[in-house]
Amino acid sequence: MGSIQHCCCQLPKMGDTWSQLPWPGPSHPALFLVSLLLTAGVMHAEAGTSCPVLCTCHNQVVDCSSQRLFSVPPDLPRDTRNLSLAHNRIAAVPPGYLTCYMELRVLDLRNNSLMELPSGLFLHAKRLAHLDLSYNNLSHVPADMFQEAHGLVHIDLSHNPWLRGVHPQAFQGLVQLRDLDLSYGGLASLSLEALEGLPGLVTLQIGGNPWVCGCTMEPLLKWLRNRIQRCTADSQLAECRGPPEVEGAPLFSLTEESFKACHLTLTLDDYLFIAFVGFVVSIASVATNFLLGITANCCHRWSKASEEEEI
């Protein structure tokens, strides 16, 4: 076996020039330059993973909640899995904000001032499973809001008092979605198409909304009644705000009988009867006008004759 070679560092002697000193690094200057560049790149990458100011970071969890933030922190650790921005004053999220955080699993944006989210925000957040947007000022849920976020399991949109509309394709492609909370918003109606593409839905919260239980709500209610055994819903909190005849009635208490008027159809006899009634009313109107005209003319002549007699 060969002898083991030991590395030692030779101290410089007085009078030695730098060119004469032994160099412990790469023998070629080009290799040394490359190593410096690589080191600088690593240091820069590590700097990009530092914890934002006013936030705490531990085990891939970044907590920036309750810091009175008006905007999202610009830089987060690249391996962030759980991000909490709750209880702040954030009014907007910049486009592409989540592009670099492909490990993100949980995003908590509750209790902020968000009115909308930029299109394509979740394009690269393919592992995002839990999203909390409750207690904000969202006004609608557009078709591309959750685009490509196919891993979502839980979405909380509750307590958005200005939420008036949900696009029929808002939840398209979210086949893994199990929990959806739309409670305590401003929804008066909801398209069946928005929900029927969610095969894994287990919990649906829709109470606290001003539902208008007209004919347009019948398809949704029928679908909910068929799924009520395997889809937990807050049936006691969901009430009708209109029309007046069903105001205050629990949403799930409405039956097919409640929508009977929506399915009334007219036969040929009905149309003939309506036409006959219309014709009779028209004749009666003409006759009435004719009689009124004759009466007025007679009164005028009688009044004129009376004046001539007095003279």
C-alpha positions as a Markdown table, in Angstrom:
| # | Residue | x | y | z |
|---|---|---|---|---|
| 1 | Met | 0.0 | 0.0 | 0.0 |
| 2 | Gly | 1.2 | 3.5 | -0.8 |
| 3 | Ser | 2.0 | 6.0 | 1.9 |
| 4 | Ile | -0.7 | 8.5 | 2.9 |
| 5 | Gln | 0.1 | 12.0 | 1.8 |
| 6 | His | -0.6 | 14.8 | 4.3 |
| 7 | Cys | -1.7 | 18.3 | 3.2 |
| 8 | Cys | 0.1 | 21.1 | 5.0 |
| 9 | Cys | 0.0 | 24.8 | 4.6 |
| 10 | Gln | 3.4 | 26.5 | 4.0 |
| 11 | Leu | 3.8 | 29.8 | 5.7 |
| 12 | Pro | 5.4 | 32.6 | 3.6 |
| 13 | Lys | 8.9 | 33.7 | 4.3 |
| 14 | Met | 10.2 | 37.2 | 4.4 |
| 15 | Gly | 11.0 | 38.4 | 0.9 |
| 16 | Asp | 8.8 | 35.9 | -0.9 |
| 17 | Thr | 6.6 | 37.4 | -3.7 |
| 18 | Trp | 3.0 | 36.3 | -4.1 |
| 19 | Ser | 3.9 | 34.5 | -7.3 |
| 20 | Gln | 6.4 | 32.4 | -5.3 |
| 21 | Leu | 3.9 | 31.3 | -2.6 |
| 22 | Pro | 2.2 | 27.9 | -2.9 |
| 23 | Trp | -1.4 | 28.1 | -3.9 |
| 24 | Pro | -3.8 | 25.7 | -2.2 |
| 25 | Gly | -6.6 | 26.2 | -4.7 |
| 26 | Pro | -7.0 | 25.2 | -8.3 |
| 27 | Ser | -3.7 | 25.2 | -10.2 |
| 28 | His | -5.3 | 27.0 | -13.2 |
| 29 | Pro | -6.5 | 30.6 | -12.8 |
| 30 | Ala | -9.6 | 29.9 | -15.0 |
| 31 | Leu | -10.7 | 27.1 | -12.6 |
| 32 | Phe | -10.3 | 29.5 | -9.7 |
| 33 | Leu | -12.5 | 32.1 | -11.5 |
| 34 | Val | -15.1 | 29.5 | -12.2 |
| 35 | Ser | -15.1 | 28.5 | -8.5 |
| 36 | Leu | -15.5 | 32.1 | -7.4 |
| 37 | Leu | -18.5 | 32.5 | -9.7 |
| 38 | Leu | -20.1 | 29.3 | -8.5 |
| 39 | Thr | -19.6 | 30.4 | -4.9 |
| 40 | Ala | -21.1 | 33.8 | -5.6 |
| 41 | Gly | -24.1 | 32.1 | -7.3 |
| 42 | Val | -24.7 | 29.9 | -4.2 |
| 43 | Met | -24.4 | 32.8 | -1.9 |
| 44 | His | -26.9 | 34.8 | -4.0 |
| 45 | Ala | -29.3 | 31.8 | -4.0 |
| 46 | Glu | -29.0 | 31.4 | -0.3 |
| 47 | Ala | -29.7 | 35.1 | 0.1 |
| 48 | Gly | -32.9 | 34.7 | -1.8 |
| 49 | Thr | -34.1 | 32.1 | 0.7 |
| 50 | Ser | -33.8 | 34.4 | 3.7 |
| 51 | Cys | -36.8 | 35.0 | 6.0 |
| 52 | Pro | -38.7 | 38.2 | 5.2 |
| 53 | Val | -38.7 | 41.1 | 7.6 |
| 54 | Leu | -41.6 | 40.9 | 10.2 |
| 55 | Cys | -42.1 | 37.2 | 9.4 |
| 56 | Thr | -41.0 | 34.0 | 11.2 |
| 57 | Cys | -39.6 | 31.0 | 9.3 |
| 58 | His | -39.3 | 27.5 | 10.7 |
| 59 | Asn | -39.4 | 24.1 | 9.0 |
| 60 | Gln | -40.7 | 25.5 | 5.7 |
| 61 | Val | -43.4 | 27.4 | 7.4 |
| 62 | Val | -43.5 | 31.2 | 6.9 |
| 63 | Asp | -45.7 | 33.1 | 9.3 |
| 64 | Cys | -46.3 | 36.8 | 8.4 |
| 65 | Ser | -49.7 | 37.0 | 10.1 |
| 66 | Ser | -51.0 | 40.0 | 12.1 |
| 67 | Gln | -48.2 | 42.3 | 11.1 |
| 68 | Arg | -50.3 | 45.1 | 9.6 |
| 69 | Leu | -48.8 | 44.5 | 6.2 |
| 70 | Phe | -50.2 | 46.5 | 3.3 |
| 71 | Ser | -48.5 | 44.3 | 0.6 |
| 72 | Val | -47.1 | 40.8 | 0.4 |
| 73 | Pro | -43.5 | 40.2 | 1.3 |
| 74 | Pro | -41.3 | 40.3 | -1.9 |
| 75 | Asp | -39.0 | 37.4 | -1.2 |
| 76 | Leu | -39.7 | 34.1 | 0.6 |
| 77 | Pro | -37.7 | 31.0 | 1.0 |
| 78 | Arg | -37.9 | 29.0 | -2.2 |
| 79 | Asp | -38.9 | 25.8 | -0.3 |
| 80 | Thr | -41.9 | 27.4 | 1.6 |
| 81 | Arg | -44.7 | 24.9 | 2.1 |
| 82 | Asn | -47.0 | 26.8 | 4.5 |
| 83 | Leu | -47.4 | 30.6 | 4.0 |
| 84 | Ser | -49.6 | 32.6 | 6.3 |
| 85 | Leu | -50.5 | 36.2 | 5.4 |
| 86 | Ala | -53.6 | 36.3 | 7.6 |
| 87 | His | -54.9 | 39.3 | 9.6 |
| 88 | Asn | -53.2 | 42.0 | 7.6 |
| 89 | Arg | -54.3 | 44.8 | 5.3 |
| 90 | Ile | -53.2 | 43.4 | 2.0 |
| 91 | Ala | -55.3 | 44.8 | -0.8 |
| 92 | Ala | -53.6 | 43.1 | -3.8 |
| 93 | Val | -51.4 | 40.2 | -4.8 |
| 94 | Pro | -49.0 | 40.9 | -7.7 |
| 95 | Pro | -49.2 | 38.7 | -10.8 |
| 96 | Gly | -46.8 | 35.8 | -10.7 |
| 97 | Tyr | -46.2 | 36.1 | -7.0 |
| 98 | Leu | -46.3 | 32.3 | -6.5 |
| 99 | Thr | -44.2 | 31.4 | -9.5 |
| 100 | Cys | -41.0 | 30.5 | -7.6 |
| 101 | Tyr | -42.7 | 28.6 | -4.7 |
| 102 | Met | -43.6 | 25.3 | -6.3 |
| 103 | Glu | -43.5 | 23.5 | -2.9 |
| 104 | Leu | -46.3 | 25.6 | -1.5 |
| 105 | Arg | -49.0 | 23.4 | 0.1 |
| 106 | Val | -51.0 | 25.9 | 2.3 |
| 107 | Leu | -51.8 | 29.6 | 1.6 |
| 108 | Asp | -53.7 | 31.6 | 4.2 |
| 109 | Leu | -54.9 | 35.0 | 3.1 |
| 110 | Arg | -57.9 | 35.4 | 5.4 |
| 111 | Asn | -58.9 | 38.6 | 7.0 |
| 112 | Asn | -57.3 | 41.0 | 4.5 |
| 113 | Ser | -58.7 | 43.6 | 2.0 |
| 114 | Leu | -58.5 | 41.6 | -1.2 |
| 115 | Met | -61.0 | 42.5 | -3.9 |
| 116 | Glu | -59.7 | 40.2 | -6.5 |
| 117 | Leu | -56.8 | 37.9 | -7.4 |
| 118 | Pro | -54.7 | 38.3 | -10.5 |
| 119 | Ser | -55.3 | 35.8 | -13.4 |
| 120 | Gly | -53.0 | 32.8 | -13.4 |
| 121 | Leu | -51.8 | 33.3 | -9.8 |
| 122 | Phe | -51.8 | 29.5 | -9.1 |
| 123 | Leu | -50.4 | 28.4 | -12.5 |
| 124 | His | -47.2 | 27.1 | -10.8 |
| 125 | Ala | -48.7 | 26.3 | -7.4 |
| 126 | Lys | -49.6 | 22.7 | -8.6 |
| 127 | Arg | -49.1 | 21.3 | -5.1 |
| 128 | Leu | -51.3 | 23.8 | -3.3 |
| 129 | Ala | -53.9 | 21.9 | -1.3 |
| 130 | His | -55.4 | 24.4 | 1.2 |
| 131 | Leu | -56.4 | 28.0 | 0.3 |
| 132 | Asp | -58.1 | 30.4 | 2.7 |
| 133 | Leu | -59.6 | 33.6 | 1.2 |
| 134 | Ser | -62.2 | 34.2 | 3.9 |
| 135 | Tyr | -63.0 | 37.6 | 5.4 |
| 136 | Asn | -62.0 | 39.6 | 2.4 |
| 137 | Asn | -63.8 | 41.9 | -0.1 |
| 138 | Leu | -63.9 | 39.6 | -3.1 |
| 139 | Ser | -66.8 | 40.5 | -5.4 |
| 140 | His | -66.8 | 37.5 | -7.9 |
| 141 | Val | -65.0 | 34.3 | -8.6 |
| 142 | Pro | -63.9 | 34.3 | -12.3 |
| 143 | Ala | -63.4 | 31.3 | -14.5 |
| 144 | Asp | -59.6 | 31.4 | -14.3 |
| 145 | Met | -59.2 | 32.1 | -10.6 |
| 146 | Phe | -58.0 | 28.6 | -9.7 |
| 147 | Gln | -56.5 | 27.8 | -13.1 |
| 148 | Glu | -54.1 | 24.8 | -13.0 |
| 149 | Ala | -54.4 | 24.5 | -9.2 |
| 150 | His | -55.6 | 20.9 | -9.6 |
| 151 | Gly | -54.3 | 19.8 | -6.2 |
| 152 | Leu | -56.6 | 22.0 | -4.2 |
| 153 | Val | -58.5 | 20.0 | -1.5 |
| 154 | His | -59.9 | 22.9 | 0.6 |
| 155 | Ile | -61.1 | 26.3 | -0.5 |
| 156 | Asp | -62.6 | 28.8 | 2.0 |
| 157 | Leu | -64.4 | 31.8 | 0.4 |
| 158 | Ser | -66.7 | 32.5 | 3.3 |
| 159 | His | -67.4 | 35.9 | 4.8 |
| 160 | Asn | -66.9 | 37.8 | 1.6 |
| 161 | Pro | -70.0 | 40.1 | 1.9 |
| 162 | Trp | -69.6 | 41.6 | -1.6 |
| 163 | Leu | -69.3 | 38.2 | -3.3 |
| 164 | Arg | -72.2 | 38.4 | -5.8 |
| 165 | Gly | -71.2 | 35.9 | -8.5 |
| 166 | Val | -69.4 | 32.6 | -9.1 |
| 167 | His | -68.6 | 31.8 | -12.7 |
| 168 | Pro | -70.0 | 28.5 | -13.9 |
| 169 | Gln | -66.4 | 27.3 | -14.7 |
| 170 | Ala | -64.8 | 28.8 | -11.6 |
| 171 | Phe | -63.9 | 25.4 | -10.1 |
| 172 | Gln | -63.3 | 23.5 | -13.4 |
| 173 | Gly | -60.7 | 20.8 | -13.1 |
| 174 | Leu | -60.6 | 20.7 | -9.3 |
| 175 | Val | -61.3 | 17.0 | -9.1 |
| 176 | Gln | -59.6 | 16.6 | -5.7 |
| 177 | Leu | -61.6 | 19.4 | -4.0 |
| 178 | Arg | -63.3 | 18.0 | -0.9 |
| 179 | Asp | -64.3 | 21.1 | 1.1 |
| 180 | Leu | -65.8 | 24.3 | -0.3 |
| 181 | Asp | -67.1 | 27.1 | 1.9 |
| 182 | Leu | -69.2 | 29.8 | 0.2 |
| 183 | Ser | -71.1 | 30.8 | 3.3 |
| 184 | Tyr | -72.0 | 34.3 | 4.5 |
| 185 | Gly | -71.5 | 36.1 | 1.2 |
| 186 | Gly | -73.8 | 38.0 | -1.1 |
| 187 | Leu | -74.8 | 35.1 | -3.4 |
| 188 | Ala | -78.4 | 35.1 | -4.5 |
| 189 | Ser | -78.0 | 32.2 | -7.0 |
| 190 | Leu | -75.4 | 29.7 | -8.0 |
| 191 | Ser | -75.0 | 27.8 | -11.2 |
| 192 | Leu | -75.3 | 24.0 | -11.1 |
| 193 | Glu | -72.4 | 23.9 | -13.6 |
| 194 | Ala | -70.1 | 25.4 | -11.0 |
| 195 | Leu | -70.5 | 22.4 | -8.7 |
| 196 | Glu | -71.4 | 19.3 | -10.8 |
| 197 | Gly | -67.8 | 19.0 | -12.0 |
| 198 | Leu | -66.6 | 18.4 | -8.4 |
| 199 | Pro | -66.8 | 14.6 | -8.0 |
| 200 | Gly | -64.8 | 14.5 | -4.7 |
| 201 | Leu | -66.8 | 17.2 | -2.9 |
| 202 | Val | -67.6 | 16.1 | 0.7 |
| 203 | Thr | -68.4 | 19.4 | 2.5 |
| 204 | Leu | -70.3 | 22.3 | 1.1 |
| 205 | Gln | -71.1 | 25.4 | 3.1 |
| 206 | Ile | -73.6 | 27.9 | 1.5 |
| 207 | Gly | -75.5 | 29.3 | 4.5 |
| 208 | Gly | -75.8 | 33.0 | 5.3 |
| 209 | Asn | -76.4 | 34.1 | 1.7 |
| 210 | Pro | -79.5 | 36.0 | 0.4 |
| 211 | Trp | -80.7 | 33.1 | -1.8 |
| 212 | Val | -83.5 | 33.9 | -4.3 |
| 213 | Cys | -85.3 | 30.6 | -4.5 |
| 214 | Gly | -86.9 | 31.1 | -7.9 |
| 215 | Cys | -87.1 | 28.8 | -10.9 |
| 216 | Thr | -83.4 | 29.3 | -11.7 |
| 217 | Met | -82.4 | 27.6 | -8.4 |
| 218 | Glu | -84.4 | 24.4 | -9.0 |
| 219 | Pro | -81.6 | 22.5 | -10.9 |
| 220 | Leu | -79.1 | 23.3 | -8.1 |
| 221 | Leu | -81.5 | 22.3 | -5.3 |
| 222 | Lys | -82.4 | 19.0 | -7.1 |
| 223 | Trp | -78.7 | 18.2 | -7.4 |
| 224 | Leu | -78.0 | 19.0 | -3.7 |
| 225 | Arg | -80.9 | 16.8 | -2.6 |
| 226 | Asn | -79.5 | 13.9 | -4.6 |
| 227 | Arg | -76.0 | 14.3 | -3.0 |
| 228 | Ile | -77.1 | 15.2 | 0.5 |
| 229 | Gln | -76.2 | 11.7 | 1.8 |
| 230 | Arg | -72.6 | 12.0 | 0.9 |
| 231 | Cys | -72.1 | 15.8 | 0.8 |
| 232 | Thr | -72.4 | 17.5 | 4.2 |
| 233 | Ala | -74.1 | 20.9 | 3.9 |
| 234 | Asp | -75.1 | 23.6 | 6.4 |
| 235 | Ser | -78.8 | 23.0 | 5.5 |
| 236 | Gln | -80.1 | 24.8 | 8.7 |
| 237 | Leu | -78.3 | 28.0 | 7.8 |
| 238 | Ala | -79.3 | 28.2 | 4.2 |
| 239 | Glu | -82.5 | 30.2 | 3.9 |
| 240 | Cys | -84.5 | 31.8 | 1.1 |
| 241 | Arg | -84.6 | 35.6 | 1.0 |
| 242 | Gly | -87.2 | 35.6 | -1.9 |
| 243 | Pro | -89.6 | 35.4 | -3.5 |
| 244 | Pro | -92.0 | 36.6 | -0.7 |
| 245 | Glu | -94.0 | 33.4 | -0.7 |
| 246 | Val | -90.9 | 31.3 | 0.4 |
| 247 | Glu | -89.0 | 34.0 | 2.4 |
| 248 | Gly | -87.4 | 32.5 | 5.5 |
| 249 | Ala | -87.9 | 28.9 | 4.3 |
| 250 | Pro | -84.9 | 26.6 | 4.6 |
| 251 | Leu | -83.3 | 26.1 | 1.2 |
| 252 | Phe | -83.3 | 22.4 | 1.5 |
| 253 | Ser | -87.0 | 22.2 | 2.5 |
| 254 | Leu | -88.1 | 23.2 | -1.0 |
| 255 | Thr | -89.5 | 20.3 | -2.9 |
| 256 | Glu | -90.5 | 19.7 | -6.5 |
| 257 | Glu | -94.0 | 20.9 | -5.5 |
| 258 | Ser | -92.4 | 24.3 | -4.6 |
| 259 | Phe | -91.4 | 24.7 | -8.3 |
| 260 | Lys | -94.6 | 23.4 | -9.8 |
| 261 | Ala | -95.4 | 26.8 | -11.3 |
| 262 | Cys | -92.0 | 26.7 | -13.2 |
| 263 | His | -93.3 | 23.8 | -15.3 |
| 264 | Leu | -96.7 | 25.0 | -16.3 |
| 265 | Thr | -97.3 | 24.5 | -20.0 |
| 266 | Leu | -100.2 | 25.7 | -22.2 |
| 267 | Thr | -102.2 | 23.4 | -24.5 |
| 268 | Leu | -103.8 | 24.3 | -27.8 |
| 269 | Asp | -107.2 | 24.8 | -26.0 |
| 270 | Asp | -105.5 | 27.2 | -23.6 |
| 271 | Tyr | -104.1 | 29.3 | -26.4 |
| 272 | Leu | -107.5 | 29.3 | -28.2 |
| 273 | Phe | -109.3 | 30.4 | -25.0 |
| 274 | Ile | -106.8 | 33.2 | -24.4 |
| 275 | Ala | -107.3 | 34.3 | -28.0 |
| 276 | Phe | -111.0 | 34.2 | -27.6 |
| 277 | Val | -110.9 | 36.2 | -24.4 |
| 278 | Gly | -108.6 | 38.8 | -26.1 |
| 279 | Phe | -111.1 | 39.1 | -29.0 |
| 280 | Val | -114.0 | 39.5 | -26.6 |
| 281 | Val | -112.2 | 42.1 | -24.6 |
| 282 | Ser | -111.3 | 44.0 | -27.7 |
| 283 | Ile | -114.9 | 44.0 | -29.0 |
| 284 | Ala | -116.1 | 45.1 | -25.5 |
| 285 | Ser | -113.6 | 47.9 | -25.5 |
| 286 | Val | -114.7 | 49.2 | -28.9 |
| 287 | Ala | -118.4 | 49.0 | -27.9 |
| 288 | Thr | -117.7 | 50.8 | -24.7 |
| 289 | Asn | -115.9 | 53.6 | -26.5 |
| 290 | Phe | -118.8 | 53.8 | -29.0 |
| 291 | Leu | -121.4 | 54.1 | -26.3 |
| 292 | Leu | -119.3 | 56.7 | -24.4 |
| 293 | Gly | -119.0 | 58.7 | -27.7 |
| 294 | Ile | -122.8 | 58.6 | -28.3 |
| 295 | Thr | -123.5 | 59.6 | -24.7 |
| 296 | Ala | -121.1 | 62.5 | -24.8 |
| 297 | Asn | -122.7 | 63.7 | -28.1 |
| 298 | Cys | -126.2 | 63.5 | -26.6 |
| 299 | Cys | -125.2 | 65.4 | -23.6 |
| 300 | His | -123.7 | 68.1 | -25.7 |
| 301 | Arg | -126.8 | 68.5 | -27.8 |
| 302 | Trp | -129.1 | 68.5 | -24.7 |
| 303 | Ser | -127.0 | 71.2 | -23.1 |
| 304 | Lys | -127.1 | 73.3 | -26.3 |
| 305 | Ala | -130.9 | 72.9 | -26.6 |
| 306 | Ser | -131.3 | 74.0 | -23.0 |
| 307 | Glu | -129.3 | 77.2 | -23.6 |
| 308 | Glu | -131.4 | 78.1 | -26.7 |
| 309 | Glu | -134.7 | 77.7 | -24.7 |
| 310 | Glu | -133.5 | 80.0 | -22.0 |
| 311 | Ile | -132.7 | 82.6 | -24.5 |
